[in-house]
Short mmCIF file of C-alpha atoms in Angstrom, two decimals:
data_model
loop_
_atom_site.label_atom_id
_atom_site.label_comp_id
_atom_site.label_asym_id
_atom_site.label_seq_id
_atom_site.Cartn_x
_atom_site.Cartn_y
_atom_site.Cartn_z
CA MET A 22 -2.19 -33.46 -58.49
CA ASN A 23 -1.34 -32.56 -62.06
CA LYS A 24 -0.37 -29.08 -63.27
CA ARG A 25 -3.70 -28.45 -65.03
CA VAL A 26 -5.66 -29.10 -61.83
CA LYS A 27 -3.27 -26.84 -59.87
CA ASP A 28 -3.67 -24.09 -62.48
CA LYS A 29 -7.46 -24.38 -62.24
CA ARG A 30 -7.20 -24.16 -58.44
CA VAL A 31 -5.09 -20.99 -58.71
CA ILE A 32 -7.59 -19.49 -61.16
CA ALA A 33 -10.49 -20.40 -58.87
CA ILE A 34 -8.76 -18.73 -55.93
CA ALA A 35 -8.09 -15.63 -58.01
CA PHE A 36 -11.72 -15.36 -59.06
CA SER A 37 -12.96 -15.86 -55.51
CA ILE A 38 -10.65 -13.06 -54.43
CA ILE A 39 -11.80 -10.82 -57.27
CA LEU A 40 -15.48 -11.29 -56.46
CA SER A 41 -15.45 -10.80 -52.72
CA TRP A 42 -13.38 -7.82 -51.51
CA PRO A 43 -14.39 -4.16 -51.72
CA VAL A 44 -12.29 -2.09 -54.07
CA SER A 45 -11.81 0.58 -51.42
CA ALA A 46 -10.08 -1.86 -49.05
CA PHE A 47 -6.65 -0.30 -49.55
CA SER A 48 -5.83 3.19 -50.67
CA LEU A 49 -2.66 3.00 -52.71
CA GLN A 50 -1.04 6.22 -53.85
CA GLN A 51 1.55 5.51 -56.53
CA PRO A 52 4.21 8.01 -57.56
CA GLU A 53 4.02 8.55 -61.29
CA SER A 54 7.71 8.57 -62.16
CA GLN A 55 9.15 5.96 -59.78
CA SER A 56 10.28 2.70 -61.36
CA GLN A 57 10.97 -0.53 -59.53
CA SER A 58 13.74 -2.94 -60.32
CA GLN A 59 12.96 -6.54 -59.47
CA SER A 60 16.59 -7.60 -59.29
CA ALA A 61 17.72 -8.57 -55.80
CA SER A 62 21.34 -8.15 -56.84
CA SER A 63 20.91 -4.50 -57.79
CA ARG A 64 19.31 -3.47 -54.48
CA GLU A 65 17.95 -4.74 -51.21
CA LEU A 66 14.47 -6.25 -51.39
CA PRO A 67 11.71 -4.34 -49.58
CA HIS A 68 11.00 -5.27 -45.98
CA GLY A 69 9.39 -3.81 -42.90
CA ASP A 70 8.27 -4.50 -39.36
CA GLY A 71 6.98 -8.08 -39.41
CA TRP A 72 7.46 -8.82 -43.12
CA ARG A 73 9.98 -9.08 -45.96
CA LEU A 74 9.80 -9.62 -49.70
CA VAL A 75 11.45 -12.94 -50.56
CA ARG A 76 11.16 -12.79 -54.34
CA SER A 77 9.21 -11.28 -57.24
CA ILE A 78 8.31 -13.45 -60.22
CA GLN A 79 7.53 -11.90 -63.58
CA LEU A 80 4.29 -12.92 -65.27
CA GLY A 81 5.45 -14.05 -68.70
CA ASN A 82 6.89 -11.18 -70.75
CA SER A 83 4.68 -8.57 -69.08
CA LYS A 84 5.96 -5.92 -66.72
CA ASN A 85 3.77 -7.44 -64.00
CA TYR A 86 5.01 -9.47 -61.06
CA ILE A 87 3.73 -11.70 -58.30
CA HIS A 88 5.51 -10.77 -55.09
CA MET A 89 6.17 -13.52 -52.53
CA VAL A 90 6.28 -12.20 -48.97
CA LEU A 91 7.25 -13.78 -45.67
CA ILE A 92 5.22 -12.60 -42.67
CA ASP A 93 6.55 -13.02 -39.12
CA GLY A 94 4.72 -16.08 -37.75
CA LYS A 95 4.00 -14.25 -34.49
CA ARG A 96 2.31 -11.39 -36.40
CA ASP A 97 0.50 -13.23 -39.19
CA MET A 98 -2.93 -12.36 -37.74
CA ASP A 99 -2.12 -8.63 -37.66
CA LYS A 100 -3.75 -7.06 -40.74
CA ALA A 101 -1.61 -3.94 -40.30
CA VAL A 102 1.51 -5.95 -41.18
CA TYR A 103 -0.08 -7.05 -44.47
CA GLY A 104 -1.20 -3.48 -45.20
CA ALA A 105 2.27 -2.09 -44.55
CA ALA A 106 3.80 -4.65 -46.92
CA LEU A 107 1.25 -3.86 -49.63
CA SER A 108 1.77 -0.14 -49.27
CA LYS A 109 5.53 -0.44 -49.73
CA ILE A 110 5.57 -3.14 -52.42
CA CYS A 111 2.71 -1.84 -54.54
CA ARG A 112 3.38 1.90 -54.37
CA SER A 113 5.43 1.90 -57.58
CA GLU A 114 3.04 -0.35 -59.50
CA PRO A 115 0.18 1.92 -60.59
CA ASP A 116 -1.66 -0.59 -62.78
CA PHE A 117 -1.07 -4.09 -61.39
CA CYS A 118 0.15 -5.55 -58.12
CA ARG A 119 -0.20 -9.09 -56.82
CA VAL A 120 1.22 -10.23 -53.49
CA ARG A 121 1.12 -13.61 -51.77
CA PHE A 122 1.95 -14.07 -48.10
CA TRP A 123 3.34 -17.01 -46.10
CA ASN A 124 4.50 -17.27 -42.49
CA GLU A 125 7.09 -20.02 -43.06
CA GLU A 126 9.93 -19.43 -45.50
CA ARG A 127 10.11 -23.08 -46.56
CA TYR A 128 6.65 -22.71 -48.15
CA VAL A 129 7.23 -19.45 -50.03
CA ALA A 130 6.64 -20.30 -53.69
CA ASP A 131 9.47 -19.94 -56.17
CA SER A 132 7.17 -19.97 -59.20
CA ILE A 133 3.77 -18.60 -60.21
CA SER A 134 2.06 -21.89 -59.43
CA PHE A 135 2.57 -23.66 -56.14
CA THR A 136 2.27 -27.07 -54.52
CA ASP A 137 -0.62 -28.22 -52.36
CA ALA A 138 1.57 -27.75 -49.27
CA GLN A 139 2.41 -24.18 -50.35
CA PHE A 140 -1.28 -23.46 -50.95
CA LYS A 141 -2.23 -24.84 -47.54
CA ALA A 142 0.43 -22.63 -45.93
CA LEU A 143 -0.68 -19.49 -47.84
CA ARG A 144 -1.78 -16.85 -45.29
CA ALA A 145 -3.14 -14.16 -47.62
CA GLU A 146 -3.24 -12.95 -51.20
CA TYR A 147 -3.76 -9.47 -52.64
CA ILE A 148 -4.46 -8.46 -56.21
CA PHE A 149 -4.80 -5.05 -57.78
CA ASN A 150 -5.56 -4.75 -61.49
CA ARG A 151 -6.57 -1.27 -62.62
CA ALA A 152 -7.66 -2.43 -66.08
CA GLY A 153 -9.94 -5.07 -64.58
CA HIS A 154 -11.20 -2.71 -61.84
CA VAL A 155 -10.05 -5.18 -59.22
CA GLN A 156 -8.57 -4.56 -55.80
CA GLN A 157 -8.94 -7.56 -53.49
CA MET A 158 -7.43 -8.89 -50.29
CA LYS A 159 -8.22 -12.39 -49.02
CA TYR A 160 -6.84 -14.11 -45.95
CA ALA A 161 -6.71 -17.75 -44.94
CA CYS A 162 -9.76 -18.46 -42.75
CA THR A 163 -7.32 -19.26 -39.93
CA VAL A 164 -6.19 -15.61 -40.07
CA VAL A 165 -9.62 -13.97 -40.53
CA SER A 166 -12.79 -15.91 -39.74
CA ASP A 167 -15.12 -13.66 -41.78
CA LYS A 168 -16.20 -15.84 -44.72
CA ASN A 169 -16.37 -12.74 -46.95
CA GLN A 170 -12.68 -12.02 -46.40
CA CYS A 171 -11.20 -15.52 -46.27
CA PHE A 172 -10.42 -18.60 -48.29
CA SER A 173 -10.23 -22.09 -46.88
CA HIS A 174 -7.60 -24.61 -47.84
#
């Protein structure tokens, strides 16, 4: 599959996420003065019970990032684990936060776009964009069977 087709697939997923999750799904309270460094060498990456941030990839020259998170495979159907990760990762990002979740480290993407295998292994994706009035969480249909909350591979 060529890059253009993959990019269109990513865009299609993003739009399906944007159109189908209630904005009130997560209540994120962001401190106004806290800043977040994305450098793993300057501090330990966020983690919690059942999850850990593997990497954060900057979107172009913006101050926005896509965060790649590994969920414990035994807990990947527990929505509370996803919520805890979002709360910790997104709390210092008051205007934009995007998080992708996998349950196998070998599939965690190392770039903004990902391979078919990485897409098939994707367990969930969250996007918050204040300017676009978007706050969405979608799960793989193997995690959540509700067609309004899931995407199929």
